[in-house]
PDB file of C-alpha atoms and ligand atoms in Angstrom:
ATOM      1  CA  UNK A1083    -166.488  17.777 -89.503  1.00  0.00           C
ATOM      2  CA  UNK A1084    -163.182  17.902 -89.887  1.00  0.00           C
ATOM      3  CA  UNK A1085    -161.505  20.055 -92.788  1.00  0.00           C
ATOM      4  CA  UNK A1086    -159.348  18.980 -96.374  1.00  0.00           C
ATOM      5  CA  UNK A1087    -156.471  17.484 -95.595  1.00  0.00           C
ATOM      6  CA  UNK A1088    -153.731  20.304 -97.050  1.00  0.00           C
ATOM      7  CA  UNK A1089    -151.375  19.593 -99.764  1.00  0.00           C
ATOM      8  CA  UNK A1090    -148.299  21.509-100.047  1.00  0.00           C
ATOM      9  CA  UNK A1091    -145.722  18.480-101.874  1.00  0.00           C
ATOM     10  CA  UNK A1092    -146.685  15.813-103.702  1.00  0.00           C
ATOM     11  CA  UNK A1093    -144.719  13.873-101.336  1.00  0.00           C
ATOM     12  CA  UNK A1094    -147.856  14.299 -98.720  1.00  0.00           C
ATOM     13  CA  UNK A1095    -150.041  12.017-100.999  1.00  0.00           C
ATOM     14  CA  UNK A1096    -148.598   8.573-100.446  1.00  0.00           C
ATOM     15  CA  UNK A1097    -148.995   9.431 -96.479  1.00  0.00           C
ATOM     16  CA  UNK A1098    -152.220  10.207 -96.629  1.00  0.00           C
ATOM     17  CA  UNK A1099    -154.900   9.325 -98.267  1.00  0.00           C
ATOM     18  CA  UNK A1100    -156.629  12.967 -99.049  1.00  0.00           C
ATOM     19  CA  UNK A1101    -160.197  11.164 -98.293  1.00  0.00           C
ATOM     20  CA  UNK A1102    -159.021  10.022 -94.366  1.00  0.00           C
ATOM     21  CA  UNK A1103    -160.650  12.307 -92.218  1.00  0.00           C
ATOM     22  CA  UNK A1104    -160.242  12.585 -88.230  1.00  0.00           C
ATOM     23  CA  UNK A1105    -162.697  10.072 -85.741  1.00  0.00           C
ATOM     24  CA  UNK A1106    -163.072  11.366 -82.076  1.00  0.00           C
ATOM     25  CA  UNK A1107    -162.545   8.094 -79.838  1.00  0.00           C
ATOM     26  CA  UNK A1108    -162.937  10.110 -76.475  1.00  0.00           C
ATOM     27  CA  UNK A1109    -163.650  13.961 -75.408  1.00  0.00           C
ATOM     28  CA  UNK A1110    -165.113  15.920 -71.708  1.00  0.00           C
ATOM     29  CA  UNK A1111    -161.673  16.322 -70.903  1.00  0.00           C
ATOM     30  CA  UNK A1112    -159.816  18.818 -69.320  1.00  0.00           C
ATOM     31  CA  UNK A1113    -156.332  19.384 -71.504  1.00  0.00           C
ATOM     32  CA  UNK A1114    -155.181  15.497 -72.768  1.00  0.00           C
ATOM     33  CA  UNK A1115    -151.587  14.529 -74.088  1.00  0.00           C
ATOM     34  CA  UNK A1116    -149.032  11.989 -73.663  1.00  0.00           C
ATOM     35  CA  UNK A1117    -150.752   9.230 -76.149  1.00  0.00           C
ATOM     36  CA  UNK A1118    -148.857   5.699 -76.436  1.00  0.00           C
ATOM     37  CA  UNK A1119    -150.769   2.426 -78.046  1.00  0.00           C
ATOM     38  CA  UNK A1120    -149.795  -0.898 -76.568  1.00  0.00           C
ATOM     39  CA  UNK A1121    -150.001  -3.473 -78.858  1.00  0.00           C
ATOM     40  CA  UNK A1122    -151.119  -6.119 -76.738  1.00  0.00           C
ATOM     41  CA  UNK A1123    -154.106  -4.763 -75.162  1.00  0.00           C
ATOM     42  CA  UNK A1124    -154.613  -3.093 -78.936  1.00  0.00           C
ATOM     43  CA  UNK A1125    -155.668  -0.213 -76.801  1.00  0.00           C
ATOM     44  CA  UNK A1126    -154.582   3.549 -76.382  1.00  0.00           C
ATOM     45  CA  UNK A1127    -153.175   4.886 -73.152  1.00  0.00           C
ATOM     46  CA  UNK A1128    -153.439   9.198 -72.303  1.00  0.00           C
ATOM     47  CA  UNK A1129    -153.566  11.706 -69.845  1.00  0.00           C
ATOM     48  CA  UNK A1130    -155.147  13.992 -68.837  1.00  0.00           C
ATOM     49  CA  UNK A1131    -152.915  16.043 -67.254  1.00  0.00           C
ATOM     50  CA  UNK A1132    -154.923  18.636 -65.698  1.00  0.00           C
ATOM     51  CA  UNK A1133    -157.417  16.142 -64.230  1.00  0.00           C
ATOM     52  CA  UNK A1134    -154.391  14.225 -62.625  1.00  0.00           C
ATOM     53  CA  UNK A1135    -156.196  11.078 -65.175  1.00  0.00           C
ATOM     54  CA  UNK A1136    -154.579   8.330 -66.481  1.00  0.00           C
ATOM     55  CA  UNK A1137    -157.289   7.607 -69.572  1.00  0.00           C
ATOM     56  CA  UNK A1138    -157.295   4.003 -71.680  1.00  0.00           C
ATOM     57  CA  UNK A1139    -159.305   3.407 -74.773  1.00  0.00           C
ATOM     58  CA  UNK A1140    -159.737   0.320 -76.579  1.00  0.00           C
ATOM     59  CA  UNK A1141    -162.238  -0.693 -79.647  1.00  0.00           C
ATOM     60  CA  UNK A1142    -164.203  -2.981 -77.946  1.00  0.00           C
ATOM     61  CA  UNK A1143    -164.010  -1.884 -74.062  1.00  0.00           C
ATOM     62  CA  UNK A1144    -163.851   2.329 -74.885  1.00  0.00           C
ATOM     63  CA  UNK A1145    -162.694   4.816 -72.081  1.00  0.00           C
ATOM     64  CA  UNK A1146    -161.703   3.783 -68.434  1.00  0.00           C
ATOM     65  CA  UNK A1147    -159.861   5.459 -65.776  1.00  0.00           C
ATOM     66  CA  UNK A1148    -156.738   3.852 -65.666  1.00  0.00           C
ATOM     67  CA  UNK A1149    -155.615   5.266 -63.212  1.00  0.00           C
ATOM     68  CA  UNK A1150    -156.382   8.455 -60.318  1.00  0.00           C
ATOM     69  CA  UNK A1151    -154.568  10.403 -59.201  1.00  0.00           C
ATOM     70  CA  UNK A1152    -152.195   9.926 -61.833  1.00  0.00           C
ATOM     71  CA  UNK A1153    -149.126  12.290 -59.909  1.00  0.00           C
ATOM     72  CA  UNK A1154    -149.937  14.793 -62.644  1.00  0.00           C
ATOM     73  CA  UNK A1155    -148.040  12.252 -65.568  1.00  0.00           C
ATOM     74  CA  UNK A1156    -147.643  13.986 -68.821  1.00  0.00           C
ATOM     75  CA  UNK A1157    -145.816  11.588 -71.731  1.00  0.00           C
ATOM     76  CA  UNK A1158    -145.790   7.999 -71.909  1.00  0.00           C
ATOM     77  CA  UNK A1159    -143.788   5.219 -74.157  1.00  0.00           C
ATOM     78  CA  UNK A1160    -143.318   1.431 -73.824  1.00  0.00           C
ATOM     79  CA  UNK A1161    -139.426   0.336 -72.857  1.00  0.00           C
ATOM     80  CA  UNK A1162    -138.250  -2.760 -74.367  1.00  0.00           C
ATOM     81  CA  UNK A1163    -140.203  -5.388 -72.171  1.00  0.00           C
ATOM     82  CA  UNK A1164    -143.842  -3.536 -73.199  1.00  0.00           C
ATOM     83  CA  UNK A1165    -143.971  -1.838 -69.577  1.00  0.00           C
ATOM     84  CA  UNK A1166    -145.056   2.328 -69.105  1.00  0.00           C
ATOM     85  CA  UNK A1167    -142.734   4.802 -68.594  1.00  0.00           C
ATOM     86  CA  UNK A1168    -144.491   7.752 -67.928  1.00  0.00           C
ATOM     87  CA  UNK A1169    -143.174  11.729 -67.094  1.00  0.00           C
ATOM     88  CA  UNK A1170    -144.428  12.276 -63.467  1.00  0.00           C
ATOM     89  CA  UNK A1171    -145.054  15.642 -63.422  1.00  0.00           C
ATOM     90  CA  UNK A1172    -146.218  15.712 -60.016  1.00  0.00           C
ATOM     91  CA  UNK A1173    -143.599  13.219 -58.625  1.00  0.00           C
ATOM     92  CA  UNK A1174    -140.896  15.684 -60.549  1.00  0.00           C
ATOM     93  CA  UNK A1175    -139.496  11.864 -62.007  1.00  0.00           C
ATOM     94  CA  UNK A1176    -139.301   8.742 -64.581  1.00  0.00           C
ATOM     95  CA  UNK A1177    -141.959   6.544 -63.366  1.00  0.00           C
ATOM     96  CA  UNK A1178    -142.505   2.858 -64.180  1.00  0.00           C
ATOM     97  CA  UNK A1179    -145.655   0.468 -64.162  1.00  0.00           C
ATOM     98  CA  UNK A1180    -143.681  -2.943 -63.709  1.00  0.00           C
ATOM     99  CA  UNK A1181    -145.455  -6.737 -64.415  1.00  0.00           C
ATOM    100  CA  UNK A1182    -147.368  -6.128 -61.274  1.00  0.00           C
ATOM    101  CA  UNK A1183    -149.157  -3.443 -61.861  1.00  0.00           C
ATOM    102  CA  UNK A1184    -147.125  -0.856 -59.203  1.00  0.00           C
ATOM    103  CA  UNK A1185    -145.797   2.171 -59.982  1.00  0.00           C
ATOM    104  CA  UNK A1186    -142.241   2.685 -59.023  1.00  0.00           C
ATOM    105  CA  UNK A1187    -139.362   6.061 -59.632  1.00  0.00           C
ATOM    106  CA  UNK A1188    -136.679   5.271 -61.624  1.00  0.00           C
ATOM    107  CA  UNK A1189    -135.006   8.591 -61.538  1.00  0.00           C
ATOM    108  CA  UNK A1190    -136.070  12.157 -60.042  1.00  0.00           C
ATOM    109  CA  UNK A1191    -132.757  13.983 -59.694  1.00  0.00           C
ATOM    110  CA  UNK A1192    -129.530  15.203 -62.215  1.00  0.00           C
ATOM    111  CA  UNK A1193    -125.791  16.147 -59.894  1.00  0.00           C
ATOM    112  CA  UNK A1194    -127.980  16.157 -56.957  1.00  0.00           C
ATOM    113  CA  UNK A1195    -130.930  18.288 -57.172  1.00  0.00           C
ATOM    114  CA  UNK A1196    -134.759  17.655 -58.245  1.00  0.00           C
ATOM    115  CA  UNK A1197    -135.520  17.373 -61.871  1.00  0.00           C
ATOM    116  CA  UNK A1198    -137.857  20.212 -62.966  1.00  0.00           C
ATOM    117  CA  UNK A1199    -140.819  17.822 -64.065  1.00  0.00           C
ATOM    118  CA  UNK A1200    -140.659  15.525 -66.864  1.00  0.00           C
ATOM    119  CA  UNK A1201    -142.657  16.332 -69.611  1.00  0.00           C
ATOM    120  CA  UNK A1202    -141.833  13.706 -72.810  1.00  0.00           C
ATOM    121  CA  UNK A1203    -139.463  10.816 -73.293  1.00  0.00           C
ATOM    122  CA  UNK A1204    -138.677   8.571 -75.808  1.00  0.00           C
ATOM    123  CA  UNK A1205    -137.355   4.759 -75.304  1.00  0.00           C
ATOM    124  CA  UNK A1206    -133.552   4.331 -77.585  1.00  0.00           C
ATOM    125  CA  UNK A1207    -133.608   0.506 -78.748  1.00  0.00           C
ATOM    126  CA  UNK A1208    -130.549   0.884 -76.425  1.00  0.00           C
ATOM    127  CA  UNK A1209    -133.261   0.683 -73.981  1.00  0.00           C
ATOM    128  CA  UNK A1210    -132.151   4.181 -72.406  1.00  0.00           C
ATOM    129  CA  UNK A1211    -134.905   6.488 -71.699  1.00  0.00           C
ATOM    130  CA  UNK A1212    -134.682  10.197 -73.358  1.00  0.00           C
ATOM    131  CA  UNK A1213    -136.642  13.001 -71.621  1.00  0.00           C
ATOM    132  CA  UNK A1214    -137.591  16.603 -72.199  1.00  0.00           C
ATOM    133  CA  UNK A1215    -137.394  18.243 -68.782  1.00  0.00           C
ATOM    134  CA  UNK A1216    -139.188  21.878 -68.847  1.00  0.00           C
ATOM    135  CA  UNK A1217    -140.619  23.383 -65.447  1.00  0.00           C
ATOM    136  CA  UNK A1218    -144.245  23.495 -66.583  1.00  0.00           C
ATOM    137  CA  UNK A1219    -145.407  21.339 -63.805  1.00  0.00           C
ATOM    138  CA  UNK A1220    -143.710  23.713 -61.508  1.00  0.00           C
ATOM    139  CA  UNK A1221    -144.985  26.624 -62.264  1.00  0.00           C
ATOM    140  CA  UNK A1222    -147.949  25.724 -64.244  1.00  0.00           C
ATOM    141  CA  UNK A1223    -150.380  25.232 -60.744  1.00  0.00           C
ATOM    142  CA  UNK A1224    -152.803  22.537 -62.484  1.00  0.00           C
ATOM    143  CA  UNK A1225    -150.129  20.490 -63.743  1.00  0.00           C
ATOM    144  CA  UNK A1226    -148.680  20.014 -60.771  1.00  0.00           C
ATOM    145  CA  UNK A1227    -147.599  19.974 -56.449  1.00  0.00           C
ATOM    146  CA  UNK A1228    -145.708  23.336 -57.319  1.00  0.00           C
ATOM    147  CA  UNK A1229    -142.094  23.474 -56.065  1.00  0.00           C
ATOM    148  CA  UNK A1230    -138.869  25.239 -56.440  1.00  0.00           C
ATOM    149  CA  UNK A1231    -137.352  25.143 -59.647  1.00  0.00           C
ATOM    150  CA  UNK A1232    -133.411  23.532 -58.185  1.00  0.00           C
ATOM    151  CA  UNK A1233    -131.916  22.375 -62.297  1.00  0.00           C
ATOM    152  CA  UNK A1234    -130.497  25.881 -63.625  1.00  0.00           C
ATOM    153  CA  UNK A1235    -132.164  25.221 -66.925  1.00  0.00           C
ATOM    154  CA  UNK A1236    -134.507  23.027 -69.273  1.00  0.00           C
ATOM    155  CA  UNK A1237    -132.407  20.404 -70.562  1.00  0.00           C
ATOM    156  CA  UNK A1238    -133.220  16.964 -72.154  1.00  0.00           C
ATOM    157  CA  UNK A1239    -131.497  13.726 -70.351  1.00  0.00           C
ATOM    158  CA  UNK A1240    -130.554  10.316 -71.029  1.00  0.00           C
ATOM    159  CA  UNK A1241    -130.949   8.058 -68.633  1.00  0.00           C
ATOM    160  CA  UNK A1242    -129.381   4.400 -68.621  1.00  0.00           C
ATOM    161  CA  UNK A1243    -132.653   2.250 -66.496  1.00  0.00           C
ATOM    162  CA  UNK A1244    -129.498  -0.495 -66.245  1.00  0.00           C
ATOM    163  CA  UNK A1245    -127.346   1.666 -64.777  1.00  0.00           C
ATOM    164  CA  UNK A1246    -128.811   4.784 -62.897  1.00  0.00           C
ATOM    165  CA  UNK A1247    -126.392   6.571 -65.446  1.00  0.00           C
ATOM    166  CA  UNK A1248    -128.414  10.444 -66.070  1.00  0.00           C
ATOM    167  CA  UNK A1249    -126.581  12.663 -68.091  1.00  0.00           C
ATOM    168  CA  UNK A1250    -127.782  16.303 -69.424  1.00  0.00           C
ATOM    169  CA  UNK A1251    -127.733  15.924 -73.445  1.00  0.00           C
ATOM    170  CA  UNK A1252    -128.810  19.254 -74.439  1.00  0.00           C
ATOM    171  CA  UNK A1253    -128.318  22.144 -72.292  1.00  0.00           C
ATOM    172  CA  UNK A1254    -129.119  24.924 -75.005  1.00  0.00           C
ATOM    173  CA  UNK A1255    -132.999  24.729 -75.163  1.00  0.00           C
ATOM    174  CA  UNK A1256    -135.920  27.218 -72.701  1.00  0.00           C
ATOM    175  CA  UNK A1257    -138.388  25.043 -73.050  1.00  0.00           C
ATOM    176  CA  UNK A1258    -137.746  21.243 -74.419  1.00  0.00           C
ATOM    177  CA  UNK A1259    -140.476  19.762 -74.907  1.00  0.00           C
ATOM    178  CA  UNK A1260    -141.487  16.468 -77.232  1.00  0.00           C
ATOM    179  CA  UNK A1261    -138.398  14.601 -78.777  1.00  0.00           C
ATOM    180  CA  UNK A1262    -137.729  11.567 -81.232  1.00  0.00           C
ATOM    181  CA  UNK A1263    -135.394   9.939 -83.142  1.00  0.00           C
ATOM    182  CA  UNK A1264    -134.896   8.991 -86.556  1.00  0.00           C
ATOM    183  CA  UNK A1265    -135.722   5.937 -87.972  1.00  0.00           C
ATOM    184  CA  UNK A1266    -131.994   4.329 -87.883  1.00  0.00           C
ATOM    185  CA  UNK A1267    -131.248   6.796 -84.416  1.00  0.00           C
ATOM    186  CA  UNK A1268    -128.782   8.768 -85.946  1.00  0.00           C
ATOM    187  CA  UNK A1269    -130.688  11.906 -85.809  1.00  0.00           C
ATOM    188  CA  UNK A1270    -132.784  13.030 -82.688  1.00  0.00           C
ATOM    189  CA  UNK A1271    -135.202  15.794 -82.768  1.00  0.00           C
ATOM    190  CA  UNK A1272    -136.634  17.847 -80.017  1.00  0.00           C
ATOM    191  CA  UNK A1273    -139.513  20.747 -80.044  1.00  0.00           C
ATOM    192  CA  UNK A1274    -139.177  24.284 -78.445  1.00  0.00           C
ATOM    193  CA  UNK A1275    -142.140  25.144 -76.617  1.00  0.00           C
ATOM    194  CA  UNK A1276    -141.736  28.726 -74.677  1.00  0.00           C
ATOM    195  CA  UNK A1277    -143.505  30.745 -76.595  1.00  0.00           C
ATOM    196  CA  UNK A1278    -146.276  29.369 -74.895  1.00  0.00           C
ATOM    197  CA  UNK A1279    -145.833  31.498 -72.148  1.00  0.00           C
ATOM    198  CA  UNK A1280    -142.511  33.317 -72.811  1.00  0.00           C
ATOM    199  CA  UNK A1281    -143.271  36.902 -75.953  1.00  0.00           C
ATOM    200  CA  UNK A1282    -140.315  36.168 -78.506  1.00  0.00           C
ATOM    201  CA  UNK A1283    -139.948  32.564 -77.317  1.00  0.00           C
ATOM    202  CA  UNK A1284    -138.753  29.737 -79.831  1.00  0.00           C
ATOM    203  CA  UNK A1285    -141.624  27.370 -81.005  1.00  0.00           C
ATOM    204  CA  UNK A1286    -139.709  25.325 -83.479  1.00  0.00           C
ATOM    205  CA  UNK A1287    -138.413  21.426 -83.606  1.00  0.00           C
ATOM    206  CA  UNK A1288    -134.475  21.321 -83.551  1.00  0.00           C
ATOM    207  CA  UNK A1289    -132.181  18.314 -84.991  1.00  0.00           C
ATOM    208  CA  UNK A1290    -129.075  16.990 -83.520  1.00  0.00           C
ATOM    209  CA  UNK A1291    -126.811  14.147 -84.526  1.00  0.00           C
ATOM    210  CA  UNK A1292    -126.900  11.004 -82.185  1.00  0.00           C
ATOM    211  CA  UNK A1293    -122.674  10.692 -81.623  1.00  0.00           C
ATOM    212  CA  UNK A1294    -122.289   7.164 -80.409  1.00  0.00           C
ATOM    213  CA  UNK A1295    -125.489   6.802 -79.478  1.00  0.00           C
ATOM    214  CA  UNK A1296    -125.127   8.559 -76.393  1.00  0.00           C
ATOM    215  CA  UNK A1297    -124.695  12.348 -76.975  1.00  0.00           C
ATOM    216  CA  UNK A1298    -126.011  14.885 -79.245  1.00  0.00           C
ATOM    217  CA  UNK A1299    -123.721  17.752 -81.196  1.00  0.00           C
ATOM    218  CA  UNK A1300    -124.675  19.780 -84.320  1.00  0.00           C
ATOM    219  CA  UNK A1301    -128.222  21.060 -83.450  1.00  0.00           C
ATOM    220  CA  UNK A1302    -129.901  23.186 -85.356  1.00  0.00           C
ATOM    221  CA  UNK A1303    -133.449  23.939 -86.679  1.00  0.00           C
ATOM    222  CA  UNK A1304    -135.123  21.592 -88.757  1.00  0.00           C
ATOM    223  CA  UNK A1305    -138.423  23.199 -89.224  1.00  0.00           C
ATOM    224  CA  UNK A1306    -140.411  26.407 -86.966  1.00  0.00           C
ATOM    225  CA  UNK A1307    -143.839  25.664 -86.142  1.00  0.00           C
ATOM    226  CA  UNK A1308    -146.809  28.491 -87.204  1.00  0.00           C
ATOM    227  CA  UNK A1309    -148.860  28.683 -85.724  1.00  0.00           C
ATOM    228  CA  UNK A1310    -148.699  27.981 -81.722  1.00  0.00           C
ATOM    229  CA  UNK A1311    -146.217  25.506 -81.388  1.00  0.00           C
ATOM    230  CA  UNK A1312    -144.740  22.136 -81.570  1.00  0.00           C
ATOM    231  CA  UNK A1313    -145.475  20.045 -78.434  1.00  0.00           C
ATOM    232  CA  UNK A1314    -145.255  16.751 -78.648  1.00  0.00           C
ATOM    233  CA  UNK A1315    -144.108  14.940 -82.389  1.00  0.00           C
ATOM    234  CA  UNK A1316    -143.419  12.088 -84.012  1.00  0.00           C
ATOM    235  CA  UNK A1317    -141.552  10.214 -86.318  1.00  0.00           C
ATOM    236  CA  UNK A1318    -142.674   8.095 -89.408  1.00  0.00           C
ATOM    237  CA  UNK A1319    -140.810   4.676 -90.989  1.00  0.00           C
ATOM    238  CA  UNK A1320    -139.435   7.046 -93.790  1.00  0.00           C
ATOM    239  CA  UNK A1321    -138.431   9.425 -91.182  1.00  0.00           C
ATOM    240  CA  UNK A1322    -141.524  11.558 -91.796  1.00  0.00           C
ATOM    241  CA  UNK A1323    -142.069  14.463 -88.867  1.00  0.00           C
ATOM    242  CA  UNK A1324    -145.598  14.810 -87.564  1.00  0.00           C
ATOM    243  CA  UNK A1325    -145.902  17.306 -85.311  1.00  0.00           C
ATOM    244  CA  UNK A1326    -148.616  18.955 -83.320  1.00  0.00           C
ATOM    245  CA  UNK A1327    -149.169  23.128 -83.555  1.00  0.00           C
ATOM    246  CA  UNK A1328    -152.472  25.830 -82.906  1.00  0.00           C
ATOM    247  CA  UNK A1329    -154.678  24.358 -85.636  1.00  0.00           C
ATOM    248  CA  UNK A1330    -153.408  21.116 -87.115  1.00  0.00           C
ATOM    249  CA  UNK A1331    -151.196  17.829 -87.660  1.00  0.00           C
ATOM    250  CA  UNK A1332    -147.982  19.164 -89.816  1.00  0.00           C
ATOM    251  CA  UNK A1333    -145.946  16.945 -91.419  1.00  0.00           C
ATOM    252  CA  UNK A1334    -142.668  17.380 -92.395  1.00  0.00           C
ATOM    253  CA  UNK A1335    -140.111  15.191 -94.972  1.00  0.00           C
ATOM    254  CA  UNK A1336    -136.602  14.549 -93.676  1.00  0.00           C
ATOM    255  CA  UNK A1337    -135.246  17.829 -95.607  1.00  0.00           C
ATOM    256  CA  UNK A1338    -137.824  19.421 -93.349  1.00  0.00           C
ATOM    257  CA  UNK A1339    -139.740  20.328 -96.130  1.00  0.00           C
ATOM    258  CA  UNK A1340    -143.722  20.977 -95.306  1.00  0.00           C
ATOM    259  CA  UNK A1341    -145.507  18.538 -96.619  1.00  0.00           C
ATOM    260  CA  UNK A1342    -149.118  19.123 -95.585  1.00  0.00           C
ATOM    261  CA  UNK A1343    -151.529  19.666 -92.594  1.00  0.00           C
ATOM    262  CA  UNK A1344    -154.079  17.398 -90.848  1.00  0.00           C
ATOM    263  CA  UNK A1345    -156.437  19.589 -89.738  1.00  0.00           C
ATOM    264  CA  UNK A1346    -158.006  19.294 -86.098  1.00  0.00           C
ATOM    265  CA  UNK A1347    -160.529  21.001 -83.801  1.00  0.00           C
ATOM    266  CA  UNK A1348    -158.737  21.883 -81.208  1.00  0.00           C
ATOM    267  CA  UNK A1349    -155.124  23.269 -80.524  1.00  0.00           C
ATOM    268  CA  UNK A1350    -153.391  19.563 -80.343  1.00  0.00           C
ATOM    269  CA  UNK A1351    -151.071  18.850 -77.886  1.00  0.00           C
ATOM    270  CA  UNK A1352    -149.491  14.994 -78.730  1.00  0.00           C
ATOM    271  CA  UNK A1353    -149.813  12.561 -81.031  1.00  0.00           C
ATOM    272  CA  UNK A1354    -148.435   8.826 -81.472  1.00  0.00           C
ATOM    273  CA  UNK A1355    -149.134   6.114 -84.338  1.00  0.00           C
ATOM    274  CA  UNK A1356    -151.123   3.000 -83.366  1.00  0.00           C
ATOM    275  CA  UNK A1357    -153.785   0.194 -83.914  1.00  0.00           C
ATOM    276  CA  UNK A1358    -152.322  -3.208 -85.215  1.00  0.00           C
ATOM    277  CA  UNK A1359    -150.765  -1.906 -88.386  1.00  0.00           C
ATOM    278  CA  UNK A1360    -149.044   0.629 -86.694  1.00  0.00           C
ATOM    279  CA  UNK A1361    -150.820   2.948 -88.939  1.00  0.00           C
ATOM    280  CA  UNK A1362    -153.027   4.920 -87.140  1.00  0.00           C
ATOM    281  CA  UNK A1363    -152.514   8.317 -85.671  1.00  0.00           C
ATOM    282  CA  UNK A1364    -154.042   9.106 -82.584  1.00  0.00           C
ATOM    283  CA  UNK A1365    -153.934  12.943 -81.777  1.00  0.00           C
ATOM    284  CA  UNK A1366    -154.281  14.084 -78.141  1.00  0.00           C
ATOM    285  CA  UNK A1367    -156.114  17.641 -78.809  1.00  0.00           C
ATOM    286  CA  UNK A1368    -157.463  19.834 -75.495  1.00  0.00           C
ATOM    287  CA  UNK A1369    -160.719  18.220 -74.631  1.00  0.00           C
ATOM    288  CA  UNK A1370    -160.889  15.392 -76.895  1.00  0.00           C
ATOM    289  CA  UNK A1371    -158.441  12.697 -78.452  1.00  0.00           C
ATOM    290  CA  UNK A1372    -159.169  11.377 -82.196  1.00  0.00           C
ATOM    291  CA  UNK A1373    -157.822   8.986 -84.818  1.00  0.00           C
ATOM    292  CA  UNK A1374    -156.681   8.541 -88.185  1.00  0.00           C
ATOM    293  CA  UNK A1375    -155.919   5.847 -90.664  1.00  0.00           C
ATOM    294  CA  UNK A1376    -152.474   6.779 -92.620  1.00  0.00           C
ATOM    295  CA  UNK A1377    -150.352   5.232 -95.686  1.00  0.00           C
ATOM    296  CA  UNK A1378    -147.269   5.425 -92.989  1.00  0.00           C
ATOM    297  CA  UNK A1379    -146.325   3.916 -89.764  1.00  0.00           C
ATOM    298  CA  UNK A1380    -144.795   5.256 -86.992  1.00  0.00           C
ATOM    299  CA  UNK A1381    -141.095   4.679 -85.670  1.00  0.00           C
ATOM    300  CA  UNK A1382    -141.476   4.538 -82.227  1.00  0.00           C
ATOM    301  CA  UNK A1383    -141.651   1.748 -80.612  1.00  0.00           C
ATOM    302  CA  UNK A1384    -138.580   0.505 -80.000  1.00  0.00           C
TER     303      UNK A1384
HETATM  304 MG1  LIG B 792    -145.218  17.894 -74.106  1.00  0.00          MG
END
């Protein structure tokens, strides 16, 4: 079903076999997003944001509903204890699933005002949660419960669940969306998906240098994503960036060179590495979830 993998740079050949192909593992969703792989259960969890539902898939058990309503959860990650942490666009908060299965709000305010609608997040090795906060969950009527924007912009935040401290670390993007660290966490990448509904808006991934493990500096454009824009993306063990776009998963070397493309049948929203070896790439598209085996492993888990 899938088109051939496109190779623009020889480095691509080491990352994915030319004969690797996408396998569909789920379909029938309205807007699949926010996938995370859970090693101890060998399963994938992801959001159907517009259906207000959280799904789970494993090879042995297939697809099941994990949480409904999901309060319009979007991005997911695992914390250092293996607990699910999620961006709740409905609650306008970062939430965590405790070991007893109960979800609770970790943070929903910055400087006394409500967050917009957290979209995607990553857990750093020190346990801090870094997340983006565009307003899609309050401006798009099928992605949240609506409401007024209280923050003066769409920021990237660093939140420390141990202390409750929250800081805005990036304030100069229009619609920060996906984010990831480089393997040594010296760099942070953030996508800006402004072109989704802003004429001439940005459609690129920026990269920042991380200072003292808690703030960033020297932001610059890492890659302009075409066609479409980058929603979610991840970094592999070698520092290569695997990004979503309108027509494909696009692969960029740490120097910003586009190495190749893995065509996909629908616009892809997000992706994550998983599988027992960490080399399986799960991709959420509009209605579907696909998987493809790679020759490289992900670095997103602490
Ligand atoms: Mg997103």
